CSV table of C-alpha atoms in Angstrom, one decimal:
chain,number,residue,atom,x,y,z
E,1,MET,CA,7.6,-6.0,29.1
E,2,LYS,CA,9.8,-8.4,29.4
E,3,LEU,CA,9.2,-11.5,32.0
E,4,SER,CA,11.8,-12.8,34.6
E,5,VAL,CA,11.9,-16.4,35.3
E,6,ILE,CA,12.7,-17.7,38.2
E,7,ILE,CA,13.2,-21.4,39.0
E,8,PRO,CA,14.4,-22.4,42.1
E,9,CYS,CA,15.4,-25.9,42.4
E,10,TYR,CA,16.7,-28.9,44.8
E,11,ASN,CA,17.0,-32.8,44.1
E,12,GLU,CA,14.5,-32.5,41.1
E,13,LEU,CA,16.7,-34.7,38.2
E,14,GLY,CA,13.6,-36.1,36.8
E,15,THR,CA,11.9,-32.4,35.9
E,16,ILE,CA,14.5,-30.0,35.7
E,17,GLU,CA,14.7,-30.5,32.2
E,18,GLN,CA,10.6,-30.6,31.1
E,19,VAL,CA,10.4,-27.4,33.2
E,20,LEU,CA,13.1,-25.6,31.3
E,21,HIS,CA,11.7,-26.6,28.0
E,22,ALA,CA,8.0,-25.9,29.0
E,23,VAL,CA,9.0,-22.7,30.5
E,24,LYS,CA,10.8,-22.1,27.1
E,25,ALA,CA,7.2,-23.2,25.4
E,26,SER,CA,5.2,-20.4,26.8
E,27,PRO,CA,3.3,-18.1,25.1
E,28,ILE,CA,5.7,-15.1,26.2
E,29,LYS,CA,8.7,-15.0,24.1
E,30,ASN,CA,10.8,-12.3,26.1
E,31,LEU,CA,11.6,-14.5,29.2
E,32,GLU,CA,14.8,-14.3,31.6
E,33,ILE,CA,15.6,-17.3,32.4
E,34,ILE,CA,17.1,-17.5,35.9
E,35,ILE,CA,17.8,-21.0,37.7
E,36,VAL,CA,18.9,-20.8,41.2
E,37,ASP,CA,20.0,-24.6,42.4
E,38,ASP,CA,20.4,-24.4,45.9
E,39,CYS,CA,23.2,-27.1,46.2
E,40,SER,CA,21.0,-30.3,44.8
E,41,ILE,CA,23.2,-34.0,45.5
E,42,ASP,CA,20.9,-35.5,43.3
E,43,GLY,CA,22.2,-35.4,39.9
E,44,THR,CA,20.3,-32.0,39.1
E,45,ARG,CA,23.6,-29.8,39.4
E,46,GLU,CA,25.4,-32.0,37.3
E,47,LYS,CA,22.6,-32.2,34.6
E,48,LEU,CA,22.9,-28.3,34.7
E,49,TYR,CA,26.7,-28.4,34.3
E,50,SER,CA,26.5,-31.0,31.4
E,51,GLY,CA,24.9,-27.9,28.9
E,52,LEU,CA,21.8,-27.9,30.1
E,53,GLU,CA,22.6,-24.6,31.5
E,54,THR,CA,23.4,-22.7,28.0
E,55,GLU,CA,19.3,-23.4,28.2
E,56,ALA,CA,18.7,-20.7,30.7
E,57,ASP,CA,20.4,-16.9,30.9
E,58,LYS,CA,21.8,-17.0,34.5
E,59,VAL,CA,22.2,-20.4,36.6
E,60,ILE,CA,23.0,-19.7,40.2
E,61,TYR,CA,24.2,-22.5,42.5
E,62,HIS,CA,24.6,-22.1,46.1
E,63,LYS,CA,27.4,-23.3,48.0
E,64,ARG,CA,25.0,-25.4,50.1
E,65,ASN,CA,21.2,-25.9,51.0
E,66,LEU,CA,19.6,-23.1,52.4
E,67,GLY,CA,16.5,-23.5,51.5
E,68,LYS,CA,13.6,-21.9,48.9
E,69,GLY,CA,13.4,-18.9,49.8
E,70,ALA,CA,16.9,-17.9,50.1
E,71,ALA,CA,17.2,-19.8,46.3
E,72,LEU,CA,14.3,-17.0,45.6
E,73,ARG,CA,16.3,-14.4,47.2
E,74,THR,CA,19.3,-14.9,44.8
E,75,GLY,CA,16.9,-15.0,41.5
E,76,PHE,CA,15.1,-12.2,42.5
E,77,ALA,CA,18.8,-9.8,43.0
E,78,ALA,CA,19.9,-11.4,40.3
E,79,ALA,CA,16.3,-10.4,37.5
E,80,THR,CA,16.4,-7.7,35.2
E,81,GLY,CA,12.8,-8.5,33.8
E,82,ASP,CA,10.1,-5.7,34.0
E,83,ILE,CA,8.2,-8.6,35.9
E,84,VAL,CA,9.4,-11.5,37.9
E,85,ILE,CA,7.8,-15.1,38.4
E,86,VAL,CA,7.7,-18.1,40.4
E,87,GLN,CA,8.3,-21.5,38.4
E,88,ASP,CA,9.1,-24.4,40.9
E,89,ALA,CA,11.4,-26.8,39.3
E,90,ASP,CA,8.9,-29.9,39.3
E,91,LEU,CA,5.7,-30.2,37.1
E,92,GLU,CA,3.0,-28.7,39.2
E,93,TYR,CA,2.1,-25.2,37.7
E,94,ASP,CA,1.5,-24.8,33.7
E,95,PRO,CA,4.3,-22.2,32.0
E,96,GLN,CA,1.3,-21.5,29.5
E,97,GLU,CA,-0.2,-19.4,31.8
E,98,TYR,CA,2.2,-17.4,32.3
E,99,PRO,CA,-0.3,-14.6,30.0
E,100,LEU,CA,-2.8,-14.9,32.2
E,101,MET,CA,-0.2,-14.3,35.5
E,102,VAL,CA,0.9,-11.2,34.0
E,103,LYS,CA,-1.6,-9.8,32.6
E,104,PRO,CA,-3.7,-7.3,35.2
E,105,ILE,CA,0.1,-5.7,35.7
E,106,ILE,CA,0.3,-5.4,31.5
E,107,ASP,CA,-2.8,-3.5,32.4
E,108,ASP,CA,-0.9,-1.7,35.0
E,109,LYS,CA,-3.9,-2.9,37.2
E,110,ALA,CA,-2.1,-4.6,39.4
E,111,ASP,CA,1.5,-4.7,40.8
E,112,VAL,CA,1.2,-7.5,42.3
E,113,VAL,CA,-0.2,-11.2,40.5
E,114,PHE,CA,-1.5,-14.9,43.1
E,115,GLY,CA,-2.0,-17.1,41.5
E,116,SER,CA,-4.9,-19.3,42.8
E,117,ARG,CA,-5.5,-23.1,42.6
E,118,PHE,CA,-8.7,-22.8,43.6
E,119,GLN,CA,-10.1,-19.9,42.1
E,120,SER,CA,-10.8,-21.6,38.9
E,121,GLY,CA,-12.0,-24.9,36.8
E,122,ARG,CA,-8.6,-25.4,35.5
E,123,PRO,CA,-7.6,-28.4,35.7
E,124,HIS,CA,-6.7,-29.8,39.7
E,125,ARG,CA,-4.8,-32.6,40.4
E,126,VAL,CA,-7.1,-34.0,43.7
E,127,VAL,CA,-4.2,-35.2,46.0
E,128,TYR,CA,-4.3,-35.1,49.7
E,129,TYR,CA,-7.4,-33.6,52.3
E,130,TRP,CA,-5.8,-32.5,54.9
E,131,HIS,CA,-2.8,-30.5,52.5
E,132,ARG,CA,-5.8,-28.6,51.3
E,133,LEU,CA,-7.3,-28.1,54.9
E,134,GLY,CA,-4.1,-26.6,55.8
E,135,ASN,CA,-4.0,-24.3,53.6
E,136,SER,CA,-7.2,-22.8,53.8
E,137,PHE,CA,-6.7,-22.1,57.1
E,138,LEU,CA,-2.4,-20.7,56.8
E,139,THR,CA,-4.6,-18.6,54.3
E,140,THR,CA,-7.6,-17.4,56.5
E,141,LEU,CA,-4.9,-16.9,59.3
E,142,SER,CA,-3.3,-14.4,57.2
E,143,ASN,CA,-6.2,-12.6,55.3
E,144,MET,CA,-7.1,-12.0,59.4
E,145,PHE,CA,-3.8,-10.5,59.7
E,146,THR,CA,-3.1,-8.8,56.3
E,147,ASN,CA,-7.1,-7.8,55.9
E,148,ILE,CA,-6.7,-8.9,52.9
E,149,ASN,CA,-8.9,-11.5,50.8
E,150,LEU,CA,-6.7,-13.9,49.3
E,151,THR,CA,-8.0,-17.5,48.1
E,152,ASP,CA,-4.4,-19.0,47.9
E,153,MET,CA,-1.0,-17.3,50.0
E,154,GLU,CA,0.4,-21.0,50.0
E,155,THR,CA,0.6,-20.6,46.0
E,156,CYS,CA,3.8,-21.2,44.4
E,157,TYR,CA,2.1,-18.8,41.3
E,158,LYS,CA,3.6,-14.7,42.2
E,159,ALA,CA,4.3,-12.5,40.0
E,160,PHE,CA,5.3,-9.5,40.8
E,161,ARG,CA,6.4,-5.8,39.1
E,162,ARG,CA,9.8,-6.4,39.8
E,163,GLU,CA,11.0,-2.9,41.7
E,164,ILE,CA,8.4,-4.1,44.3
E,165,ILE,CA,9.6,-7.9,44.9
E,166,GLN,CA,14.0,-6.1,44.5
E,167,ASN,CA,12.5,-3.4,47.4
E,168,ILE,CA,11.3,-6.1,50.2
E,169,ASN,CA,14.0,-8.1,52.2
E,170,ILE,CA,12.9,-12.1,51.9
E,171,GLU,CA,14.1,-13.4,55.5
E,172,GLU,CA,12.9,-17.0,55.3
E,173,ASN,CA,15.8,-19.4,54.1
E,174,ARG,CA,12.7,-22.1,53.8
E,175,PHE,CA,8.7,-22.4,52.6
E,176,GLY,CA,8.5,-19.5,55.3
E,177,PHE,CA,8.3,-17.1,51.9
E,178,GLU,CA,4.9,-17.4,51.3
E,179,PRO,CA,3.5,-16.2,54.4
E,180,GLU,CA,6.2,-13.6,55.1
E,181,ILE,CA,5.7,-11.8,51.2
E,182,THR,CA,2.4,-12.1,52.0
E,183,ALA,CA,2.5,-10.0,54.8
E,184,LYS,CA,5.2,-7.4,53.4
E,185,ILE,CA,3.3,-7.1,49.7
E,186,ALA,CA,0.0,-5.9,52.0
E,187,LYS,CA,2.3,-3.7,54.3
E,188,THR,CA,3.1,-1.6,50.9
E,189,GLN,CA,-0.4,-1.2,50.2
E,190,CYS,CA,0.2,-2.2,46.2
E,191,ARG,CA,-2.5,-3.1,44.5
E,192,ILE,CA,-2.9,-7.2,44.2
E,193,TYR,CA,-4.9,-9.6,41.6
E,194,GLU,CA,-5.5,-13.2,41.5
E,195,VAL,CA,-6.7,-14.9,38.9
E,196,GLY,CA,-7.5,-18.5,38.7
E,197,ILE,CA,-4.8,-21.6,37.3
E,198,SER,CA,-4.5,-25.3,37.3
E,199,TYR,CA,-2.5,-26.7,39.5
E,200,TYR,CA,-1.1,-30.7,38.3
E,201,GLY,CA,-0.2,-31.3,42.2
E,202,ARG,CA,3.5,-33.8,43.3
E,203,THR,CA,2.9,-36.7,45.7
E,204,TYR,CA,5.4,-36.7,48.5
E,205,LYS,CA,6.4,-40.4,46.7
E,206,GLU,CA,6.7,-38.4,43.7
E,207,GLY,CA,9.5,-35.9,45.0
E,208,LYS,CA,6.7,-33.4,46.9
E,209,LYS,CA,8.5,-31.6,50.0
E,210,ILE,CA,6.8,-29.6,52.2
E,211,GLY,CA,5.7,-31.3,55.7
E,212,TRP,CA,3.6,-30.5,58.9
E,213,LYS,CA,6.8,-28.9,60.1
E,214,ASP,CA,6.5,-26.0,57.6
E,215,GLY,CA,2.9,-25.4,58.1
E,216,ILE,CA,3.9,-24.9,61.6
E,217,ARG,CA,6.2,-22.1,60.6
E,218,ALA,CA,3.9,-20.8,58.2
E,219,ILE,CA,2.2,-19.8,61.5
E,220,PHE,CA,4.8,-18.4,63.3
E,221,CYS,CA,5.5,-16.2,60.4
E,222,ILE,CA,2.3,-14.9,59.6
E,223,ILE,CA,2.8,-13.8,63.3
E,224,LYS,CA,6.2,-12.9,63.1
E,225,TYR,CA,5.5,-10.7,60.0
E,226,ASN,CA,2.7,-9.4,60.0
E,227,VAL,CA,2.7,-8.3,63.8
E,228,PHE,CA,6.6,-7.7,64.5
E,229,GLY,CA,8.3,-7.3,61.5
E,230,SER,CA,12.5,-8.0,61.6
E,231,TYR,CA,15.3,-7.3,59.4
E,232,LYS,CA,19.1,-8.4,58.6
E,233,LYS,CA,21.7,-8.4,56.2
E,234,GLU,CA,22.6,-11.5,54.5
E,235,LYS,CA,25.4,-12.7,53.3
E,236,SER,CA,26.4,-14.1,49.9
E,237,HIS,CA,26.5,-18.4,49.4
E,238,TYR,CA,26.0,-18.6,45.8
E,239,PHE,CA,28.6,-18.2,42.5
E,240,ILE,CA,26.1,-16.9,39.6
E,241,LYS,CA,26.8,-18.8,35.5
E,242,ASP,CA,25.2,-16.7,33.0
E,243,LYS,CA,24.8,-17.8,29.2
E,244,VAL,CA,27.5,-16.7,28.0
E,245,GLN,CA,29.9,-17.5,30.9
E,246,SER,CA,28.5,-21.2,30.7
E,247,LYS,CA,29.3,-21.9,26.9
């Protein structure tokens, strides 16, 4: 099976090259790497232009900053692999663990796999207490509406069969993507698994972006997409360069 790795990035000049190299060094060799630059202004886009983009299969540039959810929507639409996984452009998640994430799908036991930062004995950086408490609250609230027993709804590492994720209309532009996709995946009644993963969290000084306003939005999204649901069409706000065009 081919694995499509979607890397949304915004102002990740210090880590984008390391993440790209880490993805390419993962144990899974049949990879399609898709970077979505969400109109970075710190030099990330220029670094991609200067030659780094040739190391990815596709590089997609948003014309304006829209948010992580919008970047993922763009990346999912461009994916051609059998399985699609999300890889943040920081160093918080380890591509060496891709085999853990995709094994339940390859074994035909799962259609979607969540990587739980709180379900294993793997390394887990000690960072913010209130973030952990907030994550637990949001996961519990989400579980109450979806009636599935996740331990880490907000995790970055989510792997999907491509036909599933490409048939879901993603509406959230920012971090509301996590509760939205969880609600919509739960409604499909597909097979959902969790596997334990390691987590090398960042501080705000090191570039972490999610904040308390995103937590409030997450509560709104849990209610909205579980109780009401909503659908809309989205205009194109990006242009794409694949590996051949970048040379």
